[in-house]
XYZ file of C-alpha atoms in Angstrom:
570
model
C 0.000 0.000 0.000
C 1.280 3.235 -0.940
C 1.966 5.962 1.367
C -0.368 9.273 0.599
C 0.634 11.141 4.252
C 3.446 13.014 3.338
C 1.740 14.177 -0.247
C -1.222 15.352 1.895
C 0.773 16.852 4.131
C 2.052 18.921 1.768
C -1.218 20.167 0.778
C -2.541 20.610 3.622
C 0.401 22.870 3.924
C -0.240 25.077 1.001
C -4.223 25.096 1.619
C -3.654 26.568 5.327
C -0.859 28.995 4.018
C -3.888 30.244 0.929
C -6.556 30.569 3.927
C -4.008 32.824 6.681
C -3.211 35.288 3.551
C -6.713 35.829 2.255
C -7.754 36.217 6.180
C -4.651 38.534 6.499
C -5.343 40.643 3.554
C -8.921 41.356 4.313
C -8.397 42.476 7.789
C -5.526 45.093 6.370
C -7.058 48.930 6.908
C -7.222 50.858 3.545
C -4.697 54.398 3.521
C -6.464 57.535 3.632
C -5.630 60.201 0.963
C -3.292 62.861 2.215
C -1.417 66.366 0.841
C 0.908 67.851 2.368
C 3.879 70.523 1.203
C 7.699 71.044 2.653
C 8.417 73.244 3.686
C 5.379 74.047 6.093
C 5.413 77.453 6.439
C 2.388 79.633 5.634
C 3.349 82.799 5.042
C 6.448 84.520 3.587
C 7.810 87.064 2.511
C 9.854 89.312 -0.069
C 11.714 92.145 -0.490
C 11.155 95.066 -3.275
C 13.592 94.136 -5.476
C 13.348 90.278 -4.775
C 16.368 89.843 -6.455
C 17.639 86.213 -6.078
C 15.158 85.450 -3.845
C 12.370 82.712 -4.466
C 10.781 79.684 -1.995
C 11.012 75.876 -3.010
C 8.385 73.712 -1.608
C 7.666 70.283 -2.556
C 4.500 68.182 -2.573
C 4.034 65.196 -1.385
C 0.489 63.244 -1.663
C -1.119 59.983 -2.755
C -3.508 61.479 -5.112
C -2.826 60.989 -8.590
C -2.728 64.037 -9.199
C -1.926 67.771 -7.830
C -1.808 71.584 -9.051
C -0.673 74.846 -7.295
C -1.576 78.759 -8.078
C -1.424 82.298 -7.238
C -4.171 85.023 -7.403
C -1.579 87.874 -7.934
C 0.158 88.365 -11.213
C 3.669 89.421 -9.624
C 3.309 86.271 -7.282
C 4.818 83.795 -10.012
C 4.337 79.479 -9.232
C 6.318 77.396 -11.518
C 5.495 73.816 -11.141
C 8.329 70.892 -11.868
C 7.681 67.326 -10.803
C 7.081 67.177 -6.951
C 7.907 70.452 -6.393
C 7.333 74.126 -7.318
C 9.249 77.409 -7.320
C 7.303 80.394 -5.725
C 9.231 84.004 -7.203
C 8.408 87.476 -7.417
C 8.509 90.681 -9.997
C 10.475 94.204 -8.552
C 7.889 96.289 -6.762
C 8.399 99.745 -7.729
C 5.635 101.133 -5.764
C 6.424 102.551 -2.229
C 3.490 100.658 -0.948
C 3.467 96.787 0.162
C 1.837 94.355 -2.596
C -1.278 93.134 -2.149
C -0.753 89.414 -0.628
C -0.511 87.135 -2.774
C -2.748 83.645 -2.112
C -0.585 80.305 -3.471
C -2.625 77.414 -3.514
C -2.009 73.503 -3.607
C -4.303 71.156 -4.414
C -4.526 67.935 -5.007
C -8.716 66.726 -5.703
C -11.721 66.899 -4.125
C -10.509 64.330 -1.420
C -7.973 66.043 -0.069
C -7.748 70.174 1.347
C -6.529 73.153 -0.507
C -3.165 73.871 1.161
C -2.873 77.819 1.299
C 0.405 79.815 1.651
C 0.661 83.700 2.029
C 3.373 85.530 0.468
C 4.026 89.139 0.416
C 6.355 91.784 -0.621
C 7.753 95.106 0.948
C 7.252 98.647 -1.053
C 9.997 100.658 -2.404
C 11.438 103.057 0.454
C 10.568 106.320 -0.124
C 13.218 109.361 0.354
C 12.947 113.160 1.436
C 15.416 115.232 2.020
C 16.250 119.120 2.408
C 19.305 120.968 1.946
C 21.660 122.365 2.704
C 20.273 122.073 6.515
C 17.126 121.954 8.412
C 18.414 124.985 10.724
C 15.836 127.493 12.175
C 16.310 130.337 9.660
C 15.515 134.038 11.324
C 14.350 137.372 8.745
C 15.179 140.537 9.710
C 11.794 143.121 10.020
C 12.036 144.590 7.242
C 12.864 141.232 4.797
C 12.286 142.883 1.244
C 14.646 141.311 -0.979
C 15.589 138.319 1.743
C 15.269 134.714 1.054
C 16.349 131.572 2.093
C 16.152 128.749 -0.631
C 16.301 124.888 -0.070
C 16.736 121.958 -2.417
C 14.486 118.546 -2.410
C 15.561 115.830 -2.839
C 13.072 112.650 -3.393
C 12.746 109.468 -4.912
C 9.193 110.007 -5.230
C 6.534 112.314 -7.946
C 5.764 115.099 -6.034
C 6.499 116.957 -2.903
C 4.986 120.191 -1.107
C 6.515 122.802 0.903
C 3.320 124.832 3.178
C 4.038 127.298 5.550
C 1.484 127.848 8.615
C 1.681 131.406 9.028
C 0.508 134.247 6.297
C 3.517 136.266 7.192
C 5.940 133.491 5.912
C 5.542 132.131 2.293
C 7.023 129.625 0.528
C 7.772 129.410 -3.313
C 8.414 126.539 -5.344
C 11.233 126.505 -7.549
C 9.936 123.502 -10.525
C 10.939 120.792 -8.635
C 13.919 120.945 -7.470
C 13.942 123.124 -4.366
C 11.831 126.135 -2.823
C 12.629 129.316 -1.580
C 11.108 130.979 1.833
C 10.299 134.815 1.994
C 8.781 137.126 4.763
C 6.500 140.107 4.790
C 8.198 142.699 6.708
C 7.146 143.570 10.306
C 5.892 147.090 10.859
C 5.253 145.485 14.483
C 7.552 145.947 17.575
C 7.113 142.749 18.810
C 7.864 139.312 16.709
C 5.156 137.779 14.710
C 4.524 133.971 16.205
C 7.296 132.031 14.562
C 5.938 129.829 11.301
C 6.476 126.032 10.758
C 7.419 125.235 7.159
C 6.137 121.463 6.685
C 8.377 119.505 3.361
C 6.141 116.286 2.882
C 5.499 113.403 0.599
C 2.807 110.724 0.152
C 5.356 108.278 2.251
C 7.754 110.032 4.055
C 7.825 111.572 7.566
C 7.689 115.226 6.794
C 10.489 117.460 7.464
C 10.270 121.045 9.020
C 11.964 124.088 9.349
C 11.439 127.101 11.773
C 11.120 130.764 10.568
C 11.352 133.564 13.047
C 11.540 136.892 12.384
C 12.919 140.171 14.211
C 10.804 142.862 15.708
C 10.401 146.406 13.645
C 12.110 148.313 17.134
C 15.299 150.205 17.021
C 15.855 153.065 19.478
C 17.609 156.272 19.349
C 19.185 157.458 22.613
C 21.500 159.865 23.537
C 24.481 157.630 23.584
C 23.782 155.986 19.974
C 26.340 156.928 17.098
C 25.383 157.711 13.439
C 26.268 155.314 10.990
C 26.333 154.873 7.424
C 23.664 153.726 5.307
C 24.198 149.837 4.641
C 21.688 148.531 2.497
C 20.101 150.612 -0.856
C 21.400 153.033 -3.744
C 19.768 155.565 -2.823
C 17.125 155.573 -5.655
C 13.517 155.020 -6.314
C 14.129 151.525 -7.065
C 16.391 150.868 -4.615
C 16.381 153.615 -1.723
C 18.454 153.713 1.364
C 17.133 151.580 4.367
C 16.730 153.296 7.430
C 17.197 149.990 9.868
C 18.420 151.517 13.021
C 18.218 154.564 15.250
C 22.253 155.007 14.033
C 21.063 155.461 10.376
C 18.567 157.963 11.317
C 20.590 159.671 13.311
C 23.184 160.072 10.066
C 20.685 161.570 7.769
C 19.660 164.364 10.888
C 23.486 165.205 11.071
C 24.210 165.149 7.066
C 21.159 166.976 6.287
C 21.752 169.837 8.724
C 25.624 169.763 8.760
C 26.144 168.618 12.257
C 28.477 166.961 14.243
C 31.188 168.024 11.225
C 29.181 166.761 8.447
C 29.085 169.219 5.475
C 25.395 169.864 4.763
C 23.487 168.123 2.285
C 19.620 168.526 1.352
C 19.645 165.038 -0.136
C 18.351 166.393 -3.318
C 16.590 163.212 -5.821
C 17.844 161.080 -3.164
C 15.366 158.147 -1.536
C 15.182 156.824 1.953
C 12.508 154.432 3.160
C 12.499 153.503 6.906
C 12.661 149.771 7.791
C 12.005 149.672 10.961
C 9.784 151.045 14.497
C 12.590 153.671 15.987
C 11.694 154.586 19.912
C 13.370 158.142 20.163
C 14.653 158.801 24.030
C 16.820 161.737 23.246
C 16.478 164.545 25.655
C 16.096 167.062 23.035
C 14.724 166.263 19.517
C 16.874 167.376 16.434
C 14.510 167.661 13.520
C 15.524 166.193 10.057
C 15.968 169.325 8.260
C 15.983 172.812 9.913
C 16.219 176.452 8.922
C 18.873 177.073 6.230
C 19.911 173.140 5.364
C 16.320 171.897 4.533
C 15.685 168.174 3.569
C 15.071 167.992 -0.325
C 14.869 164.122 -0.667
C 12.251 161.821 -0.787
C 11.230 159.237 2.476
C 9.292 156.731 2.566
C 7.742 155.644 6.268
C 6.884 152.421 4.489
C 3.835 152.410 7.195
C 6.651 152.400 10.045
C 6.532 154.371 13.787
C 8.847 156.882 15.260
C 7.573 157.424 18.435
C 8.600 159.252 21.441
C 8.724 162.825 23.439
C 10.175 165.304 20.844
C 10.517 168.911 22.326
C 12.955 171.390 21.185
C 14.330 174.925 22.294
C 16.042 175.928 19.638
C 14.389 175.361 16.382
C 12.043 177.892 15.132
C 10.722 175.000 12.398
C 9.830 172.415 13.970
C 8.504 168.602 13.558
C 9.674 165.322 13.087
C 10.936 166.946 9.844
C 12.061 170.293 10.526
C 12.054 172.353 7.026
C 12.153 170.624 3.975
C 11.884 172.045 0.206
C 10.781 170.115 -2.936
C 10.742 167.097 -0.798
C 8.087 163.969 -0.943
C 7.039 162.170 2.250
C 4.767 159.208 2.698
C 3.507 156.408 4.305
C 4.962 157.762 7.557
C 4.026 157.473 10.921
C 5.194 160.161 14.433
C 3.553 159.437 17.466
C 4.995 162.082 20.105
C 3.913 164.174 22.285
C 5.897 167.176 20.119
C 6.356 170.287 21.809
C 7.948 173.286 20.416
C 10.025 174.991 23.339
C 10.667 178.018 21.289
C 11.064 181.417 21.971
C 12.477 183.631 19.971
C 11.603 186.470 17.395
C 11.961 184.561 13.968
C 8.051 183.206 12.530
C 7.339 179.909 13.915
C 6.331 176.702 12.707
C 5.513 173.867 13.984
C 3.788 170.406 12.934
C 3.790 166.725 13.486
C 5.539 165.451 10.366
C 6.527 168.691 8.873
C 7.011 171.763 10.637
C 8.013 174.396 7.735
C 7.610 173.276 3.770
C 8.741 175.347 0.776
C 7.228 172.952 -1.832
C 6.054 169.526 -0.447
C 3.688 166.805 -0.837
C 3.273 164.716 2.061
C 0.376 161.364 1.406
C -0.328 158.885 3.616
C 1.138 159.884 6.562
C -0.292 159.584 10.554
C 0.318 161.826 13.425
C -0.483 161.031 17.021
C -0.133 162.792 20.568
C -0.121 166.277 20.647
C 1.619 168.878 19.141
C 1.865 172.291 21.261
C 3.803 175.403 19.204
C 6.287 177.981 20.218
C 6.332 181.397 21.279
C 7.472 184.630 19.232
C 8.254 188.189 20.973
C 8.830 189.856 17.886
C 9.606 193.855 16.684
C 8.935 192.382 13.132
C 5.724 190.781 11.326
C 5.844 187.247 12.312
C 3.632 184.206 11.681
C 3.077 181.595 14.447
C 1.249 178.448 13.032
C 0.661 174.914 14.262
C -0.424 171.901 12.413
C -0.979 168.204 13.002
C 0.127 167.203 9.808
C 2.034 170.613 8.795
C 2.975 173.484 10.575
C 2.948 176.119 7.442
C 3.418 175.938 3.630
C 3.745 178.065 0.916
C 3.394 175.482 -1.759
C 2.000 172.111 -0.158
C 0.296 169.324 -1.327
C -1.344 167.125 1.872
C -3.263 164.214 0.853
C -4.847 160.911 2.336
C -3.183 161.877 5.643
C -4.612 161.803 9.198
C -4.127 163.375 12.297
C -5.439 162.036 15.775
C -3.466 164.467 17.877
C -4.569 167.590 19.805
C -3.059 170.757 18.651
C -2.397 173.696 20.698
C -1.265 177.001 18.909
C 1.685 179.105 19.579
C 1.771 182.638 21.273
C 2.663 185.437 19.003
C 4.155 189.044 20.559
C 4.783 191.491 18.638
C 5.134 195.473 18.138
C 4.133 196.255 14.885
C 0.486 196.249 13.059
C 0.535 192.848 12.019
C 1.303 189.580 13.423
C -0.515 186.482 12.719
C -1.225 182.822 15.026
C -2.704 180.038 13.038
C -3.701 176.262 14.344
C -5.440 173.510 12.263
C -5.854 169.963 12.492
C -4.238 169.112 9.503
C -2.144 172.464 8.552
C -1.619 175.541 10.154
C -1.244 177.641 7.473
C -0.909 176.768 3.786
C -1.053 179.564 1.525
C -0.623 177.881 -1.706
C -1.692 174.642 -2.636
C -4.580 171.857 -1.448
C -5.028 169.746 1.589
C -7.167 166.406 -0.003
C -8.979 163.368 1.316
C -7.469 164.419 5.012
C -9.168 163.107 8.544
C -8.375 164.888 11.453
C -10.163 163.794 14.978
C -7.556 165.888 17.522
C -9.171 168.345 19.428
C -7.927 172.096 17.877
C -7.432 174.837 20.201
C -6.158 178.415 18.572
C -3.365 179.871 20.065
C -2.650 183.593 21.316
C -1.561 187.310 19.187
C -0.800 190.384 20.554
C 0.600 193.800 20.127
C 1.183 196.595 21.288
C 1.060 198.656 18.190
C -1.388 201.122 18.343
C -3.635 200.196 15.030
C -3.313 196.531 15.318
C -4.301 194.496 12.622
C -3.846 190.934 13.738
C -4.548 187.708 12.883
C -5.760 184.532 15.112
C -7.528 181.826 13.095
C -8.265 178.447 13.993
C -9.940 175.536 11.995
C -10.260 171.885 12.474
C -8.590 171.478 8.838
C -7.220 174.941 8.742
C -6.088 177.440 10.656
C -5.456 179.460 6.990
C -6.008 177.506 3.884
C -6.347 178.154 0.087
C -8.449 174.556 -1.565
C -9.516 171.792 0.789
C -10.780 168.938 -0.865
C -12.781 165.453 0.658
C -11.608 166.288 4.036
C -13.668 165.598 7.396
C -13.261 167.557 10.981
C -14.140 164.865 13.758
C -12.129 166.904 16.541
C -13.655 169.681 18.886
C -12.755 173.293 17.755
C -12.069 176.204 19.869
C -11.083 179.792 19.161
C -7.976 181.358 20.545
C -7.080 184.179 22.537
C -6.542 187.373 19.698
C -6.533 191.375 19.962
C -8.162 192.231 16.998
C -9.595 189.424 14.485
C -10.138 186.189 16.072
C -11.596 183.657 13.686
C -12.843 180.006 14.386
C -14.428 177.810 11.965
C -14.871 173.768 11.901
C -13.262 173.161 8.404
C -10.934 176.348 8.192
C -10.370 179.555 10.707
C -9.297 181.502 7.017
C -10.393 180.742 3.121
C -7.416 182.914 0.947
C -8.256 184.394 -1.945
C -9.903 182.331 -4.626
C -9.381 178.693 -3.016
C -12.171 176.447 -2.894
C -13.790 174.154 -0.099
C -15.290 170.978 -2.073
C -17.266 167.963 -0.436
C -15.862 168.610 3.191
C -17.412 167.799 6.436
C -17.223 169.121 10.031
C -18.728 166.853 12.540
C -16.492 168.434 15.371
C -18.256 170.962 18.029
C -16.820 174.899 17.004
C -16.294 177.151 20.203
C -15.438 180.784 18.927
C -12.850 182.960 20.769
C -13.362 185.470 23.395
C -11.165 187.942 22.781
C -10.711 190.619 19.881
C -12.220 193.716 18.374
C -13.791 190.894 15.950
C -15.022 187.760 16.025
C -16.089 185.285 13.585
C -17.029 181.784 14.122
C -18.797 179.460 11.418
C -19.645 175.596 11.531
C -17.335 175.613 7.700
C -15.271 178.952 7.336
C -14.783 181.844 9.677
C -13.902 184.163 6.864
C -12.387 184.920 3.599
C -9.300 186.997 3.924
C -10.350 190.398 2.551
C -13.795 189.689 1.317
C -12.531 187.743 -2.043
C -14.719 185.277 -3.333
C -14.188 181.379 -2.964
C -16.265 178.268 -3.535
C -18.212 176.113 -1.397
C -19.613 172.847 -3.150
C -21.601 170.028 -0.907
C -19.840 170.974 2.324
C -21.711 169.837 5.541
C -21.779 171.196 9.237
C -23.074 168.129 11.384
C -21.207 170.605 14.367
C -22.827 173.086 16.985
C -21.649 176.559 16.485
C -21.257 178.192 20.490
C -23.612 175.728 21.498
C -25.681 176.212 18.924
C -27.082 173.674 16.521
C -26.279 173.623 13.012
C -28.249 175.852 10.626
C -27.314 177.956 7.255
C -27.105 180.830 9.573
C -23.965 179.461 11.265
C -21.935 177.910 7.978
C -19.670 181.230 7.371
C -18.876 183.741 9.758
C -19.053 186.946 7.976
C -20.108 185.807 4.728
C -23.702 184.174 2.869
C -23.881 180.166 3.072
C -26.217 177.289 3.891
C -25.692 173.841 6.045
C -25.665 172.031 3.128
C -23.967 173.971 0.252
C -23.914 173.197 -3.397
C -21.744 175.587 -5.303
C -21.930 179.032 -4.438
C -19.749 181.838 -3.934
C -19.070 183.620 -0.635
């Protein structure tokens, strides 16, 4: 009998080993699907320029398939086998990129993988040269500048200042320039801030200060020689200190061992406030070396107590001839410490004038006039704007100081005292578009010749005048002390000759004198000098005459007129 057991043995071998893999292989757990990138990160980042610079990341996953992308067009994926290369375009902005979204997939059985990338902006630039230094004009600045280059990596720039006084100019766009309005003010303006910005820069400033308009002149102060200007229209000599005003006194009147010199064509223009402590004034100009130049106050001050004992003409500006003032302004209580025999004149800007125009200029204070004991036949007058003139020309000028009028003595027929708000006496020529609101009070003839035939006249305008023109009285009027004629009125004490009085206005209360063998007192004119015929046209009295109110009857002293006049001669 054959033996079958080892046979069978051998299959039963084989059968068992078929069963334990088929019950092994279908108890094995299936793999789940899976994505997943190397490096891990989830955000980076580049710079501007990303020059050499990209990110490798590779993918590993059991799909069968897998993709990546970016939402952003600089963000650039480039896919190669089981990896991809993330790189980036130059940003020229200055701002960041937008981030850029990179995204892996790999099917609808596995999750997006997400990484962030981003990229800085181009650094923007500013800067200002040659320094950012505080930078200081002087008060008067005409002609001063401070320029400043810009430098920027960027469009466009702007330059502001915060204050009106300090401007800034752009030169194209390359640099800017700073100027100043000059200071007429005795104190510094608040300094400015001048701002330099960009769209992405931290803005850069620079200070600006400026100097207060205040120089003094004081007994110890030297003259010195005009620094800045040519002397001419264009380009006049700066008056910038109380040493430079002090020169043109002495070289106009030959003092201190200057030769005189009127200063003929020449041009000044103050550039600065000047605070005058001197004990005793010396005008600018006197009797026999008069100023013949031209000055500009350029809308500055000279202020300060201005008396004087031994000038006979006497104001800020002494005498002048053929001379131009303007935009000036003398605050002072000016007294005229006079007393002499020569005539006398005294006035807040100007105190005698051969031919003269004088615009725009502003007195304030006082002004009180000197005293004449005379054998001769003088003339004392006292002005706010002018003392007396033979051939002025006074416009757009105001005066806001009260004016007193000078004593005249004398021993023969005739001597004459004359105060006005505006002039005290000008004989030839116009006063036009004038203001006065000082109070006017007339000042005080005498003589002891036995027919006198003297003069005191006192106006709010006035105190003698030939045309007045657009001018308005605001300030109380009040007669002076006279022998013979004493004459008051509230636009002029005297009308000469064949002048006229256009469009005028007294608002300002009219007190006649007391004293003198006549008196005349008017709300307009006191009188016409001899009886010669002048012209009213629309001239108003808003003023009581003596207490009186104003009436037709009250207009002229010793001539026909009505309240309200419209053209008719007196």
């Amino acid at each position: 009998m054959k033996n079958y057991r080892k046979p069978l043995s051998i299959l039963s071998a084989v059968i068992l080993t078929i069963v334990i893999m088929t019950l092994t292989t279908g108890c094995k757990k299936k793999e789940d699907p899976y994505l997943k990138v190397s490096p891990a990160g989830k955000e980076y980042s580049f710079t501007q320029s990303a020059k050499d610079q990209s990110v490798l990341v590779s993918v590993r996953t059991n799909q069968p398939i897998w993709d990546v992308s970016s939402d952003q067009e600089w963000c650039v994926v480039k896919k190669s086998g089981t990896v991809f290369k993330v790189t980036a375009s130059s940003n020229d902005g200055f701002t960041p990129r937008e981030k850029a979204k990179v995204t892996v997939r790999g099917g609808v059985n596995v999750q997006d993988i997400v990484i962030t990338f981003s990229q800085d902006g181009k650094e923007a630039t500013l800067g200002v040269g040659p320094n950012t230094d505080p930078v200081n004009f002087p008060a008067y600045s005409e002609g001063e500048e401070f320029s400043f280059t810009v430098t920027t990596n960027e469009s466009s720039w702007k330059a502001i200042s915060d204050k009106t006084w300090c401007t800034v100019t752009k030169n194209g766009t390359k640099g800017f320039k700073i100027t100043a309005a000059s200071n007429r003010g005795i104190s510094s303006p608040e300094a400015a801030t001048v701002t330099i910005s960009t769209a992405n820069t931290t803005p850069v400033t620079i200070t600006v200060t400026q100097d207060a308009a205040r120089a003094t002149l004081t007994s110890s102060t030297d003259s010195a020689a005009f620094t800045r200007g040519e002397g001419t229209e264009e380009v006049p000599f700066l008056i910038t200190s109380g040493a430079e005003l002090l020169s043109l006194i002495e070289k106009t009147g030959g003092l201190n061992g200057n030769a005189a010199n009127d200063h003929s064509g020449i041009y000044f223009r103050l550039a600065t406030n000047i605070e005058v402590t001197l004990p005793e004034w010396t005008p600018v100009g006197r009797p026999g070396a008069p100023y013949k130049g031209n000055c500009d106050g350029y809308g500055y001050t000279v202020s300060g107590n201005m008396s004087s004992s031994s000038d006979n003409n006497f104001g800020f500006f002494g005498e002048v001839a053929d001379a131009s003032i303007e935009n000036l302004i003398v605050s002072s209580n000016l007294v005229n410490a006079y007393n002499g025999s020569q005539s006398c004149y005294t006035g807040g800007i100007v105190g005698y004038a051969g031919a003269v125009t004088i615009s725009k200029c502003i007195f304030k204070g006082s002004v009180t006039g000197g005293k004449i004991n005379s054998t001769g036949t003088p003339f004392n007058c006292t002005g706010g704007i002018i003392g007396g003139s033979t051939a002025g020309l006074i416009v757009n000028s105001t005066n806001e100081a009260s004016v007193t009028g000078g004593e005249c003595l004398c021993s023969k027929k005739y001597a004459y005292t004359y105060a006005g708000g505006i002039a005290g006496m000008l004989n030839n020529g116009s006063i036009n578009y004038c203001t006065n609101s000082g109070n006017v009070q007339g000042g005080k003839v005498q003589t002891t010749y036995s027919s006198t035939a003297t003069y005191c006249s006192t106006g709010g305008i006035a105190g003698f005048g030939l045309n007045i023109y657009q001018c308005t009285n605001d300030g109380e009027v009040r007669g002076g002390d006279g022998d013979n004629l004493n004459i008051t009125g509230g636009l002029a004490g005297e009308q000469n000759l064949k002048g006229a009085i256009e469009t005028s206005v007294n608002n300002g209360a009219v007190y006649g004198g007391t004293t003198g063998v006549t008196i005349y007192t008017a709300g307009l004119v006191g009188s016409k000098r001899n009886g010669h015929a002048g012209v009213f046209d629309c001239c108003v009295n808003n003023g009581t005459v003596d207490g009186a109110p104003p009436s037709s009857a009250n207009n002229s002293g010793d001539r026909r007129a009505r309240n309200s006049v419209t053209r008719e001669d007196q």
